[in-house]
Short mmCIF file of C-alpha atoms in Angstrom, two decimals:
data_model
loop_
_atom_site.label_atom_id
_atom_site.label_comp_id
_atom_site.label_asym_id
_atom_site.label_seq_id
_atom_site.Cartn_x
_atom_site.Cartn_y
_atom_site.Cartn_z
CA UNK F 1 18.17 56.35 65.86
CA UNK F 2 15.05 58.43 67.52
CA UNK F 3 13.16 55.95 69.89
CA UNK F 4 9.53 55.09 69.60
CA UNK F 5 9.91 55.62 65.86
CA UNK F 6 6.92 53.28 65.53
CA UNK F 7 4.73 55.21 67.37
CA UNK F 8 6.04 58.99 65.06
CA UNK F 9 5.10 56.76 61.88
CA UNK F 10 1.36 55.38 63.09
CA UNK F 11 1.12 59.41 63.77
CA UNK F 12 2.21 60.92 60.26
CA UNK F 13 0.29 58.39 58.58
CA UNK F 14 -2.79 58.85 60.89
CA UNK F 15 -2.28 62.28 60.32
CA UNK F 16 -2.05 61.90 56.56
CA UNK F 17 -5.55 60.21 56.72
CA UNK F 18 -7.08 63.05 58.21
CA UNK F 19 -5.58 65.59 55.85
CA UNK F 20 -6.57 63.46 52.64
CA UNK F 21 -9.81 63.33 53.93
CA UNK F 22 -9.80 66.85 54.04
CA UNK F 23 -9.22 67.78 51.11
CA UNK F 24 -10.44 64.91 48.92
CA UNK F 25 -13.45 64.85 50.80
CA UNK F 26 -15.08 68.15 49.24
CA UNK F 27 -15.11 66.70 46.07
CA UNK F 28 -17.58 64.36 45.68
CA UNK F 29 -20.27 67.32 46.27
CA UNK F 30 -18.53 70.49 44.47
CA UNK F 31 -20.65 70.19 41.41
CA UNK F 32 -23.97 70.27 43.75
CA UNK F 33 -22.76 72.90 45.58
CA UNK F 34 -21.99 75.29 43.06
CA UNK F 35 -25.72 74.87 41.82
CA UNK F 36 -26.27 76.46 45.88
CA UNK F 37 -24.06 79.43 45.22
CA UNK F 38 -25.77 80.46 42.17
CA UNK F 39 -24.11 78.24 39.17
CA UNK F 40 -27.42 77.14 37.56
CA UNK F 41 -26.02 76.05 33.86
CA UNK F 42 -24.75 72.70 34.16
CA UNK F 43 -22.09 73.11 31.38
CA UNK F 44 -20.87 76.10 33.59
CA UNK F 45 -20.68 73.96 36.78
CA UNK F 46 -19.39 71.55 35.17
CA UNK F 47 -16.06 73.75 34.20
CA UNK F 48 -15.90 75.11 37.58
CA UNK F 49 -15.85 71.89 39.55
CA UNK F 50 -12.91 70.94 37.02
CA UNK F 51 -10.88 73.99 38.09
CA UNK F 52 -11.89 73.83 41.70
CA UNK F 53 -11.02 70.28 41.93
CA UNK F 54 -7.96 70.24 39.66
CA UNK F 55 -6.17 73.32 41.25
CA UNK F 56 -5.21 71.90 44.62
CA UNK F 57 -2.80 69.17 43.06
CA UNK F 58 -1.39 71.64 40.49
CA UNK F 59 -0.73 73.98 43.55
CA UNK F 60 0.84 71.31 45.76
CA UNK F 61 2.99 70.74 42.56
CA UNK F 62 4.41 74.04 42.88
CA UNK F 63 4.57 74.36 46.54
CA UNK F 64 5.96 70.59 47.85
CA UNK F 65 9.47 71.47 47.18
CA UNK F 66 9.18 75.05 49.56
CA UNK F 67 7.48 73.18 52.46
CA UNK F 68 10.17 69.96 52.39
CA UNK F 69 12.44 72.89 52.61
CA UNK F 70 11.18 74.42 55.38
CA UNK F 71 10.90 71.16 57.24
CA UNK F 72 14.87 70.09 56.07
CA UNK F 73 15.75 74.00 57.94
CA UNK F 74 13.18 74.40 60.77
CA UNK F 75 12.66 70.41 60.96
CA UNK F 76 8.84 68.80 59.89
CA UNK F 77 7.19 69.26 63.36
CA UNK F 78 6.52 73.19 62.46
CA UNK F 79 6.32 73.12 58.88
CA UNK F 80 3.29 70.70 59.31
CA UNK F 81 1.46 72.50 62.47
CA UNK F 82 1.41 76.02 59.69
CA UNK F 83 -0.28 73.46 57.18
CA UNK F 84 -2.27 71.55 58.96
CA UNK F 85 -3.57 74.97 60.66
CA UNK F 86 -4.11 77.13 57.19
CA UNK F 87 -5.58 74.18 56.12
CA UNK F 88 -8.34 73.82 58.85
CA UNK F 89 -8.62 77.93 58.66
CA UNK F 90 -9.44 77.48 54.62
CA UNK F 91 -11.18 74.71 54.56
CA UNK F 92 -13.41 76.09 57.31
CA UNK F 93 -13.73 79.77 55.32
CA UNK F 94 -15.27 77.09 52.08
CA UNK F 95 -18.32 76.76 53.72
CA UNK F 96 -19.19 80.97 53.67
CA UNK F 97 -18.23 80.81 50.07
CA UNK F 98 -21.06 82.45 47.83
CA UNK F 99 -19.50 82.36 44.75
CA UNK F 100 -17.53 79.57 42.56
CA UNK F 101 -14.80 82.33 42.39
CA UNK F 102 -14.27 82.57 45.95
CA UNK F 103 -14.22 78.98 46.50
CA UNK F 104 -11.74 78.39 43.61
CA UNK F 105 -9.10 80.81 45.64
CA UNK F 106 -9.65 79.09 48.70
CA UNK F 107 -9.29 75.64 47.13
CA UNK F 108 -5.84 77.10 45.70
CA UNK F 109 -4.88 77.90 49.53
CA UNK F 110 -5.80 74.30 50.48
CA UNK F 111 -3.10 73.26 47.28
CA UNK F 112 -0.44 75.77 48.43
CA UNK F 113 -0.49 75.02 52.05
CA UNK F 114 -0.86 70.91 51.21
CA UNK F 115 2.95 69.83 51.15
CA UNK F 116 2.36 67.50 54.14
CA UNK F 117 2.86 64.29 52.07
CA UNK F 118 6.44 64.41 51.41
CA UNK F 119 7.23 66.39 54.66
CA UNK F 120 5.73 62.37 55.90
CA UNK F 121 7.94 60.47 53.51
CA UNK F 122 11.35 62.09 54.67
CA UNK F 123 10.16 61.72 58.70
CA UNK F 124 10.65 58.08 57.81
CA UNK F 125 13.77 57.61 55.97
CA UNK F 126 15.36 60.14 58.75
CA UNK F 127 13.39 58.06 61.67
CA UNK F 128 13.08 54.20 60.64
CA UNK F 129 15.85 52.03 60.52
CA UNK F 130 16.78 51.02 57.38
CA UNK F 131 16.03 47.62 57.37
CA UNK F 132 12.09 48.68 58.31
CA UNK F 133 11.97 51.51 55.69
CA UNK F 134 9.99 49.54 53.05
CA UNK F 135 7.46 48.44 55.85
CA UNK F 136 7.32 52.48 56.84
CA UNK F 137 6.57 53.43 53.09
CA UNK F 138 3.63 50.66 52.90
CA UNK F 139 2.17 52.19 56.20
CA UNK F 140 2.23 55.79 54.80
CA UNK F 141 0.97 55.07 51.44
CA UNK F 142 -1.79 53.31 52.98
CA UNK F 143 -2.64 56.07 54.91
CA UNK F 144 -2.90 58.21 51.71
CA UNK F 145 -5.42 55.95 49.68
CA UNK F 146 -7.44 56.05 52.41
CA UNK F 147 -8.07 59.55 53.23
CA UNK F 148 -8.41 59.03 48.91
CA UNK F 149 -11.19 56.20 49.50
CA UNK F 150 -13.15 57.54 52.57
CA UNK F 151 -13.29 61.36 52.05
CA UNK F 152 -15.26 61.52 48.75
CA UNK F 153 -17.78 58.66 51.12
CA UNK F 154 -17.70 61.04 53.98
CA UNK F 155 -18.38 63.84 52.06
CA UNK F 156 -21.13 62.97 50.15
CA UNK F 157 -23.14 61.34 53.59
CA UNK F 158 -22.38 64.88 55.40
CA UNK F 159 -23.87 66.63 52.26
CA UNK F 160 -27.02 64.31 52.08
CA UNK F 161 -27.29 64.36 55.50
CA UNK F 162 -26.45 67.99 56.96
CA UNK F 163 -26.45 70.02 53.84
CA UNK F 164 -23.76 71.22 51.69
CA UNK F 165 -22.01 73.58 53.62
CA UNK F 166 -21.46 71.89 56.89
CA UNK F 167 -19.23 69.19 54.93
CA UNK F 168 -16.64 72.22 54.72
CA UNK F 169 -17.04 72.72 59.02
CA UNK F 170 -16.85 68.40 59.45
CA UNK F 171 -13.38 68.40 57.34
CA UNK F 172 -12.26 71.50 59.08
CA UNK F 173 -12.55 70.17 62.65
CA UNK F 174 -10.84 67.04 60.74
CA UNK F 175 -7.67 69.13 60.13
CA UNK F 176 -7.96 70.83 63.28
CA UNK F 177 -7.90 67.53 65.26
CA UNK F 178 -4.56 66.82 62.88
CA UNK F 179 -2.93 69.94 64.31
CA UNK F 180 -3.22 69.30 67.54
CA UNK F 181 -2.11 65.87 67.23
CA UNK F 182 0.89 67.21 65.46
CA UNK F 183 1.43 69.90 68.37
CA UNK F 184 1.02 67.75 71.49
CA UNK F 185 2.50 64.13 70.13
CA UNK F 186 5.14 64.79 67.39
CA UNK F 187 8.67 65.61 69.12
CA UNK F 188 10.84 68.27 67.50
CA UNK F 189 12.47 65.97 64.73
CA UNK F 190 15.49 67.73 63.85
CA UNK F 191 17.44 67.12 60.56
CA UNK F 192 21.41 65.88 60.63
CA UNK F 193 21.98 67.56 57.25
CA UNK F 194 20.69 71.12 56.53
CA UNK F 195 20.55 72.26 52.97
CA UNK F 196 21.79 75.70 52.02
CA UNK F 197 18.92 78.43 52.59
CA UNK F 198 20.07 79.84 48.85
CA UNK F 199 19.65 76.63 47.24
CA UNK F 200 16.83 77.15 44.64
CA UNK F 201 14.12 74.18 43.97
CA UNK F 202 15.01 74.42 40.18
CA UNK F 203 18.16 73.55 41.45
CA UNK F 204 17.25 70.72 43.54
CA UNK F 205 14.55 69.30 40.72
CA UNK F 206 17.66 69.44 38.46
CA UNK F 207 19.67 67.68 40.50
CA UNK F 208 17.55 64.96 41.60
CA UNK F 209 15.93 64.03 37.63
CA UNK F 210 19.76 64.04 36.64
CA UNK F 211 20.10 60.50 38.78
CA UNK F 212 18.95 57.78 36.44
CA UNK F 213 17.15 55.83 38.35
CA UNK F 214 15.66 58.39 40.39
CA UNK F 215 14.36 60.19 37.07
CA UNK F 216 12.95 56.06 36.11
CA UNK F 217 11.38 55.80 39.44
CA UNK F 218 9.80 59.57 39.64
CA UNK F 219 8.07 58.51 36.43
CA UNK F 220 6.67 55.75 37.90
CA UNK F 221 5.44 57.28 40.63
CA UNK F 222 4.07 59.66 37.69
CA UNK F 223 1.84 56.64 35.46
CA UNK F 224 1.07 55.19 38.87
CA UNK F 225 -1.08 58.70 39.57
CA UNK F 226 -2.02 58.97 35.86
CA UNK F 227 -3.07 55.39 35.86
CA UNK F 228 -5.21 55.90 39.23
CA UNK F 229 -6.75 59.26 38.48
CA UNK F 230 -7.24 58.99 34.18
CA UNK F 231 -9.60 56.51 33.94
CA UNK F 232 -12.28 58.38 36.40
CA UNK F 233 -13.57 60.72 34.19
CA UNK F 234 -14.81 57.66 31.49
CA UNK F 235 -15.13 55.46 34.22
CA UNK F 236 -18.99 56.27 34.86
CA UNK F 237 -19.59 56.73 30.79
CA UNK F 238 -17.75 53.36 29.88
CA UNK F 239 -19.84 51.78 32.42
CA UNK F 240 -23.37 53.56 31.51
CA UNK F 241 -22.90 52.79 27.89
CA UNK F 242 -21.43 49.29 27.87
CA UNK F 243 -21.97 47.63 30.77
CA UNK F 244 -25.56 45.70 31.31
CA UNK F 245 -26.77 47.82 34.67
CA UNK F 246 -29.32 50.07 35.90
CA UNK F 247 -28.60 53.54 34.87
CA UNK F 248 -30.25 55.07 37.97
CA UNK F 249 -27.41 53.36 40.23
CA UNK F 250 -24.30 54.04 37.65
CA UNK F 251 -23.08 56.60 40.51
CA UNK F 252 -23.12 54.31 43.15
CA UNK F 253 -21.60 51.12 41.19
CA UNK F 254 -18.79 53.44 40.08
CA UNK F 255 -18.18 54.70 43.90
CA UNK F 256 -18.29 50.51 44.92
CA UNK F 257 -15.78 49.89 41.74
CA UNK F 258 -13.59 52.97 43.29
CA UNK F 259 -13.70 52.48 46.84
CA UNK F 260 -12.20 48.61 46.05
CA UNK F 261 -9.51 49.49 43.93
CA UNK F 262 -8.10 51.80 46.76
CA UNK F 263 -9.07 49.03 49.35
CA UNK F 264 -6.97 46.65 47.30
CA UNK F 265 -4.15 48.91 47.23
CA UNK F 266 -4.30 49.92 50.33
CA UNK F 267 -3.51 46.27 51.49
CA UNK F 268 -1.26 45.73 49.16
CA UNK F 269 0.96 48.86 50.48
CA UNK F 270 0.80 47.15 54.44
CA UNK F 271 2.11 43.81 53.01
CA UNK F 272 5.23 45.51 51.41
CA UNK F 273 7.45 45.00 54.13
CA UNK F 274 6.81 41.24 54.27
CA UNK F 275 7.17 40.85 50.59
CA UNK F 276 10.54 43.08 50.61
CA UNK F 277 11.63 39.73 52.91
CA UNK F 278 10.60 37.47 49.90
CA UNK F 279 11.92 39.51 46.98
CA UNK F 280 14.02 42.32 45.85
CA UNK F 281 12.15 45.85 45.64
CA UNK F 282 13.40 46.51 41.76
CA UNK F 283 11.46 42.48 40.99
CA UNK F 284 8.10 43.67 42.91
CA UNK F 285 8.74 46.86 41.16
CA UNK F 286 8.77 44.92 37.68
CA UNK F 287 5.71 42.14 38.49
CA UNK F 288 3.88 44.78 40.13
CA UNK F 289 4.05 47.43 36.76
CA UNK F 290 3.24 44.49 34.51
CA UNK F 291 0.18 43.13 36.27
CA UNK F 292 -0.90 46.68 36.39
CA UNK F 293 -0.87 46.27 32.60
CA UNK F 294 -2.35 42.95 32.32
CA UNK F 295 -5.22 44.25 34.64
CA UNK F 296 -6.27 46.79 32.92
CA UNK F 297 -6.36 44.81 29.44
CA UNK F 298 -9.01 42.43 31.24
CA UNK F 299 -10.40 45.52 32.59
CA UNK F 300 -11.47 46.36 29.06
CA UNK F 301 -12.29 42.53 27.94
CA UNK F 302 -14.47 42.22 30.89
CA UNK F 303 -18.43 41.87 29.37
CA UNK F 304 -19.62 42.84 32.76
CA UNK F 305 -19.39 44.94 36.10
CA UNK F 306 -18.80 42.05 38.00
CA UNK F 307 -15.69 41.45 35.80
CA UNK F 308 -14.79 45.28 35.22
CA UNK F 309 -14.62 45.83 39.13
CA UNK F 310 -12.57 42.53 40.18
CA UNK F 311 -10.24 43.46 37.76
CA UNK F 312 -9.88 46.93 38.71
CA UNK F 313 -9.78 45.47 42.17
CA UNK F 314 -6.74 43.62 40.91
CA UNK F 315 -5.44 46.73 38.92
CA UNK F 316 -5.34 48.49 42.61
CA UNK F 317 -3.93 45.68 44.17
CA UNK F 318 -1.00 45.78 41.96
CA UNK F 319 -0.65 49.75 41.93
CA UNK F 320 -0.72 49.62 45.42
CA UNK F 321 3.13 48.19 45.70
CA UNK F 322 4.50 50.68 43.45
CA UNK F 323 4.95 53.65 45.20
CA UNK F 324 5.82 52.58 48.52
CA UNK F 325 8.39 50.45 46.79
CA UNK F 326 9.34 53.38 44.77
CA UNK F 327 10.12 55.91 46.82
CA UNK F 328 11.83 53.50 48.87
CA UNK F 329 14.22 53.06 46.08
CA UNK F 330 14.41 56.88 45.58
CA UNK F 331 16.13 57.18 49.39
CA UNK F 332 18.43 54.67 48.83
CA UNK F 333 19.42 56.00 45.56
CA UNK F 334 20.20 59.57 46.94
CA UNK F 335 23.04 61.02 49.31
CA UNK F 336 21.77 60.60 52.79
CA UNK F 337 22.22 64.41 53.21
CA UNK F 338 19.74 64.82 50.42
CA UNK F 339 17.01 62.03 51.24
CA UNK F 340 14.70 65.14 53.70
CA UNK F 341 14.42 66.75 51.16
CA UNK F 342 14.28 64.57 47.48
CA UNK F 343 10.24 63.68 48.43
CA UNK F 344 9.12 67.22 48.47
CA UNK F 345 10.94 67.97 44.83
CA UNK F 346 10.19 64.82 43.43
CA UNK F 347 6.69 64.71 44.44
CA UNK F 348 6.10 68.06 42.45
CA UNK F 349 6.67 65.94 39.32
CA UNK F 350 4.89 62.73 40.06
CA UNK F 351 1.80 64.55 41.56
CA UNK F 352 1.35 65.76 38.15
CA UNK F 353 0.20 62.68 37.07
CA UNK F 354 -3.16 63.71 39.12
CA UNK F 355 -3.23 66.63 36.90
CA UNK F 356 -2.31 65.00 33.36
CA UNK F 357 -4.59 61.54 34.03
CA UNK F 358 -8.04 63.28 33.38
CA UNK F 359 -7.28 65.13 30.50
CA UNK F 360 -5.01 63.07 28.28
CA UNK F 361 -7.83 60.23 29.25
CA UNK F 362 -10.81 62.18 28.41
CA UNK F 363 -8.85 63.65 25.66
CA UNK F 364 -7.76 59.64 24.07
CA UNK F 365 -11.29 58.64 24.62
CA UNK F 366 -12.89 61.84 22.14
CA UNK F 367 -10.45 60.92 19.80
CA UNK F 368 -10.01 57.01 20.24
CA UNK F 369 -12.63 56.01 21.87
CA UNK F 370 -12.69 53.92 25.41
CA UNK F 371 -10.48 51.31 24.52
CA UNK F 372 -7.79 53.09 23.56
CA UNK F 373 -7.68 54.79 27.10
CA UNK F 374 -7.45 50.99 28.56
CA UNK F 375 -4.85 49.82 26.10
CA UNK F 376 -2.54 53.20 26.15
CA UNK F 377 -2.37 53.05 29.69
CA UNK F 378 -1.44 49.22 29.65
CA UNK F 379 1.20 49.70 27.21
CA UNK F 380 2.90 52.59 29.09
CA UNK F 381 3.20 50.26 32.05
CA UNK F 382 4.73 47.50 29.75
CA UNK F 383 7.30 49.87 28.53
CA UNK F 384 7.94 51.43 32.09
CA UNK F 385 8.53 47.51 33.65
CA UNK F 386 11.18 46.66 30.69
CA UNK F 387 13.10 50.16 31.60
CA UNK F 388 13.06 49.36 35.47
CA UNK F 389 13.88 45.70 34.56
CA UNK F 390 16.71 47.22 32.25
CA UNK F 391 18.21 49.70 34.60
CA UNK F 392 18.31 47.67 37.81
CA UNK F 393 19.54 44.01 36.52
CA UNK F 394 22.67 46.17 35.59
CA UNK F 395 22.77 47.32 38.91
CA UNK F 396 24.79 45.58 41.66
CA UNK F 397 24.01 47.65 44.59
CA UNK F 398 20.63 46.55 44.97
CA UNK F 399 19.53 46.36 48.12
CA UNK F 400 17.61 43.46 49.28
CA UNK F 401 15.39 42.35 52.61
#
């Protein structure tokens, strides 16, 4: 077992806030920046800031499984200096962009070269023992909320403050910084098992989503980023139309409702390795998908912001459990040969959720309405805590800590 493996995972995951920052961060200014480069219709900006924000997941989709690769042959230490470096180099080119063309293909760079999250998951279940694996998985998906909850805030203060394109020149230092702490702190992890260089990521996608559980736990991971990233786009409508406040601060209140929800989760995801002492991962796996459920039923019955946000607070709370407890399942339901390299291919699926969650929201609420939006979702994560609670209790190599 590599020594100081505490130190390597307060790295990665200080390293994944950076790079979340990064390229979350641009987001919460795109639409005002496109009116800069010349994008004066707002139905027109509006479509543009929907590509340009929605094509660095669907890229990272494509690309997660190549880049775990590459870290599994080279090991991660590489792999993640060429991101973090094309990342700082793109992210830095954003801010000479004069057209929403131009900053669409660089945004697709920033996707392609942004496989750093499961190149972090696999350091851990090759470096942490196994008894401190859950605790290492809480740390790391901590890490990601935030660079989730502060880069839209830091974002939208270095826009306000310095103007729209020096955002893009903050956020590239950012990654910069990330590089070079990748360069001169992370040893040259190297992996035990190597997979064959002709082994093709269909291949590996195939074999992974033909385990059972893994298939059941990739689709939570799935709903879990649905669930987080669907309700955003009715989010500031549902609460401009139906709850009592000022319609002049509607931006802000929805920021204050966002940035607690990924508070909430965020502590919920560095208390995972206590609760893993209390109870078995597949029972927080089950409680935690059901009061995700409940949550966002009162979300919905709530007759005012006060009750919308504590219960999207909640909602958070309870999401935040689910994915470090899920993808600690995945590595113990995979070969150890196979665990460097199951986040990258797995990830490719679940991060679609990011993708799917705005439209099939926006698309329930034209045809549904708002409530149908809260309830769907609930009911997904009903059905998805019987099938966890039906696949593990037949299980008897559950592990417990």
């Amino acid at each position: 077992m590599i020594e100081h493996w505490k130190r390597i995972v307060y790295l990665i995951s200080a390293i994944q806030v950076g790079a979340g920052i990064t390229i979350i961060g641009v987001i919460s200014f795109i639409p005002l920046f496109l009116g800069d480069i010349g994008v004066s219709d707002q139905g027109e900006a509006a479509f543009w800031a929907g590509l340009i924000s929605g094509i660095t997941p669907l890229m990272i989709c494509f690309t997660a499984p190549y880049w775990t690769t590459k870290a599994n042959q080279w090991g991660p230490r590489k792999p993640m200096m060429v991101l973090l470096a094309m990342l700082s180099l793109s992210v830095g080119l954003s801010s000479l962009a004069t057209s929403p063309v131009q900053l669409f293909l660089l945004r697709m760079v920033q996707g392609f070269v942004g496989g750093f999250v499961p190149i972090g998951l696999a350091i851990i279940t090759m470096i942490v023992p196994e008894k401190h694996v859950a605790w290492g998985m809480g740390l790391y998906q901590a890490s990601m909320v935030m660079g989730v909850v502060f880069g839209p805030l830091i974002g939208g203060l270095a826009a306000d403050l310095l103007g729209y394109r020096a955002p893009f020149l903050v956020f590239s230092a950012l990654a910069f910084m990330c590089f070079l702490g990748v360069a001169f702190l992370m040893p040259n992890i190297q992996h035990k098992h190597k997979i064959d260089r002709g082994t093709s990521q269909l291949s590996l996608i195939k074999y992974f989503l033909s385990i059972p559980k893994v298939r059941l736990l990739v689709f939570m991971q799935f709903l879990c980023n649905f669930g987080i990233t669907g309700i955003g786009p009715i989010l500031p409508l549902y609460i401009k139309h139906y709850m009592d406040v000022d319609e002049a601060f509607v931006a802000t209140i929805v920021g204050i409702v966002i940035f607690l929800a990924g508070l909430f989760s965020a502590l919920a995801s560095l208390s995972i390795g206590r609760l893993t002492k209390r109870m078995g991962m597949p029972q927080i796996l089950v409680s935690a998908t059901i009061g995700v459920g409940v949550f966002f039923i009162m979300q919905y019955l709530m007759p005012n912001i006060w009750g919308l946000g504590a219960f999207r607070a909640l909602a958070g709370f309870a999401m935040g459990f689910i994915m470090p407890t899920a993808n600690t399942l995945i590595s113990q339901n995979v070969p150890v040969e196979r665990r460097s390299i199951v986040f990258g291919v797995v990830s490719s699926v679940s991060i679609l959720g990011n993708v799917a969650g705005p439209f099939c929201s926006g698309l329930i609420a034209k045809e549904f309405g708002y409530a149908a939006v809260f309830w769907s979702t609930a009911f997904a994560f009903f059905i998805s805590a019987y099938m966890i609670h039906s696949r593990f209790s037949k299980s008897q190599d559950v592990t417990e800590f």
